[in-house]
Amino acid sequence: MKMSPQSAPHWALLSRPLILWGDVGGQKTLRSYWKNYFEKTDTLVWVVDATDRLRVDDCRQELAGLLLEERLMGATLLVFLNKTDVEHCMGEDEVRERLDLDLIKTHKWTILPCSAMTGKNLTEGLEWVVQDAKDRLFLY
């Protein structure tokens, strides 16, 4: 599936296993609408542009705020570090530190370097989401 930055929410139904995938853009003008899509969210997939060091602080603040949302309690977090195929991009350790990921104790999380252009680790990320859902299936 090919997805590009969205100015409006985009939904796709992925099968085997069944996943409803929503892409809500990260532009500042859309952030006030994010709360409309939190209900029954099992996993939050947070995509970080590995080439954009200037926006990482904003990214950290937005993520920290989202993780405080009551309707996202219990949701796991997959951080996709996108554009890792680009030279001089941020690495996993830099993003982990700059987003304060190691301080997150309220949500299970993982970080995966990826490339939307080459497909690197996209399947692995979805497999992590599915396995996490299976692991939690009988916890509720």
CSV table of C-alpha atoms in Angstrom, one decimal:
chain,number,residue,atom,x,y,z
A,1,MET,CA,0.0,0.0,0.0
A,2,LYS,CA,1.3,3.4,-0.9
A,3,MET,CA,0.4,6.3,1.5
A,4,SER,CA,1.5,9.9,1.3
A,5,PRO,CA,1.1,12.8,3.8
A,6,GLN,CA,-2.5,13.5,4.3
A,7,SER,CA,-4.4,16.7,4.7
A,8,ALA,CA,-7.4,14.6,5.8
A,9,PRO,CA,-7.6,11.3,7.6
A,10,HIS,CA,-7.0,8.2,5.4
A,11,TRP,CA,-8.3,4.8,6.4
A,12,ALA,CA,-7.3,1.4,5.0
A,13,LEU,CA,-8.4,-2.1,5.8
A,14,LEU,CA,-5.5,-4.5,5.9
A,15,SER,CA,-6.2,-8.2,6.0
A,16,ARG,CA,-4.3,-11.3,7.2
A,17,PRO,CA,-4.7,-10.4,10.0
A,18,LEU,CA,-7.5,-7.9,10.0
A,19,ILE,CA,-6.1,-4.4,10.8
A,20,LEU,CA,-7.9,-1.1,10.5
A,21,TRP,CA,-5.2,1.4,9.7
A,22,GLY,CA,-5.7,5.1,10.0
A,23,ASP,CA,-3.4,7.8,8.9
A,24,VAL,CA,-4.0,11.2,10.4
A,25,GLY,CA,-1.6,13.9,9.2
A,26,GLY,CA,0.8,15.6,11.6
A,27,GLN,CA,0.5,19.1,10.3
A,28,LYS,CA,-0.2,21.6,13.1
A,29,THR,CA,-3.6,22.5,11.5
A,30,LEU,CA,-4.7,18.9,11.9
A,31,ARG,CA,-3.5,18.2,15.4
A,32,SER,CA,-6.7,19.5,17.1
A,33,TYR,CA,-8.6,16.7,15.3
A,34,TRP,CA,-6.4,13.9,16.5
A,35,LYS,CA,-8.6,13.3,19.6
A,36,ASN,CA,-11.5,12.4,17.3
A,37,TYR,CA,-9.7,9.1,16.4
A,38,PHE,CA,-8.5,7.9,19.9
A,39,GLU,CA,-11.5,5.7,20.7
A,40,LYS,CA,-10.6,2.0,20.7
A,41,THR,CA,-7.0,2.6,19.6
A,42,ASP,CA,-4.8,-0.4,20.4
A,43,THR,CA,-1.6,0.9,18.9
A,44,LEU,CA,-0.3,4.4,18.1
A,45,VAL,CA,2.1,4.4,15.2
A,46,TRP,CA,4.3,7.6,15.5
A,47,VAL,CA,6.3,8.4,12.4
A,48,VAL,CA,9.4,10.5,12.8
A,49,ASP,CA,11.2,12.1,9.9
A,50,ALA,CA,14.8,11.0,10.4
A,51,THR,CA,16.0,13.9,8.2
A,52,ASP,CA,14.3,16.7,10.1
A,53,ARG,CA,16.3,17.5,13.3
A,54,LEU,CA,14.6,20.9,13.6
A,55,ARG,CA,11.2,19.4,14.4
A,56,VAL,CA,12.2,16.7,16.9
A,57,ASP,CA,11.6,18.9,19.9
A,58,ASP,CA,8.1,19.6,18.7
A,59,CYS,CA,7.6,15.9,17.9
A,60,ARG,CA,8.7,15.0,21.5
A,61,GLN,CA,6.2,17.5,23.0
A,62,GLU,CA,3.3,16.3,20.9
A,63,LEU,CA,4.0,12.7,21.6
A,64,ALA,CA,4.4,13.3,25.4
A,65,GLY,CA,1.0,15.1,25.4
A,66,LEU,CA,-0.7,12.2,23.4
A,67,LEU,CA,0.6,9.6,25.8
A,68,LEU,CA,-1.2,11.4,28.7
A,69,GLU,CA,-4.6,11.1,26.9
A,70,GLU,CA,-7.0,8.9,28.9
A,71,ARG,CA,-8.4,7.2,25.7
A,72,LEU,CA,-4.9,6.1,24.7
A,73,MET,CA,-4.1,4.5,28.0
A,74,GLY,CA,-3.3,0.8,27.3
A,75,ALA,CA,-2.4,1.6,23.7
A,76,THR,CA,1.1,0.5,22.7
A,77,LEU,CA,3.5,2.8,20.7
A,78,LEU,CA,5.4,1.9,17.6
A,79,VAL,CA,7.8,4.7,16.6
A,80,PHE,CA,8.7,4.4,13.0
A,81,LEU,CA,11.9,6.3,12.2
A,82,ASN,CA,11.3,7.1,8.6
A,83,LYS,CA,13.8,8.1,5.8
A,84,THR,CA,16.7,6.2,7.3
A,85,ASP,CA,17.8,5.5,3.7
A,86,VAL,CA,18.8,9.1,3.4
A,87,GLU,CA,22.4,10.0,4.1
A,88,HIS,CA,23.2,12.0,7.4
A,89,CYS,CA,19.8,11.2,8.9
A,90,MET,CA,19.3,10.7,12.6
A,91,GLY,CA,19.9,7.3,14.0
A,92,GLU,CA,17.8,5.2,16.3
A,93,ASP,CA,19.9,6.2,19.4
A,94,GLU,CA,19.6,9.9,18.7
A,95,VAL,CA,15.9,9.8,18.2
A,96,ARG,CA,15.4,7.6,21.3
A,97,GLU,CA,17.2,10.2,23.4
A,98,ARG,CA,15.7,13.3,21.8
A,99,LEU,CA,12.1,11.9,22.2
A,100,ASP,CA,12.8,10.7,25.7
A,101,LEU,CA,11.6,7.3,24.8
A,102,ASP,CA,13.4,5.6,27.7
A,103,LEU,CA,11.3,7.7,30.1
A,104,ILE,CA,8.0,6.2,28.8
A,105,LYS,CA,6.8,3.8,31.5
A,106,THR,CA,3.0,4.0,30.8
A,107,HIS,CA,3.0,2.4,27.4
A,108,LYS,CA,4.8,-0.5,25.9
A,109,TRP,CA,6.8,0.8,22.9
A,110,THR,CA,9.4,0.0,20.3
A,111,ILE,CA,11.3,2.0,17.7
A,112,LEU,CA,12.1,0.8,14.2
A,113,PRO,CA,14.2,2.5,11.6
A,114,CYS,CA,12.3,2.4,8.3
A,115,SER,CA,12.0,3.7,4.8
A,116,ALA,CA,8.6,4.4,3.2
A,117,MET,CA,10.5,4.6,-0.1
A,118,THR,CA,12.2,1.2,0.0
A,119,GLY,CA,9.8,-0.6,2.3
A,120,LYS,CA,12.5,-1.3,4.9
A,121,ASN,CA,11.0,-2.6,8.2
A,122,LEU,CA,7.4,-1.6,7.3
A,123,THR,CA,6.3,-5.3,7.4
A,124,GLU,CA,8.3,-5.9,10.6
A,125,GLY,CA,6.5,-2.9,12.2
A,126,LEU,CA,3.1,-4.3,11.3
A,127,GLU,CA,4.1,-7.7,12.5
A,128,TRP,CA,5.1,-6.1,15.9
A,129,VAL,CA,1.7,-4.5,16.1
A,130,VAL,CA,-0.1,-7.8,15.4
A,131,GLN,CA,2.0,-9.8,17.8
A,132,ASP,CA,1.5,-7.2,20.5
A,133,ALA,CA,-2.3,-7.3,19.9
A,134,LYS,CA,-2.1,-11.2,20.2
A,135,ASP,CA,-0.1,-11.0,23.4
A,136,ARG,CA,-2.7,-8.6,25.0
A,137,LEU,CA,-5.7,-10.4,23.7
A,138,PHE,CA,-6.4,-12.3,26.9
A,139,LEU,CA,-5.3,-9.6,29.3
A,140,TYR,CA,-8.6,-7.7,29.3
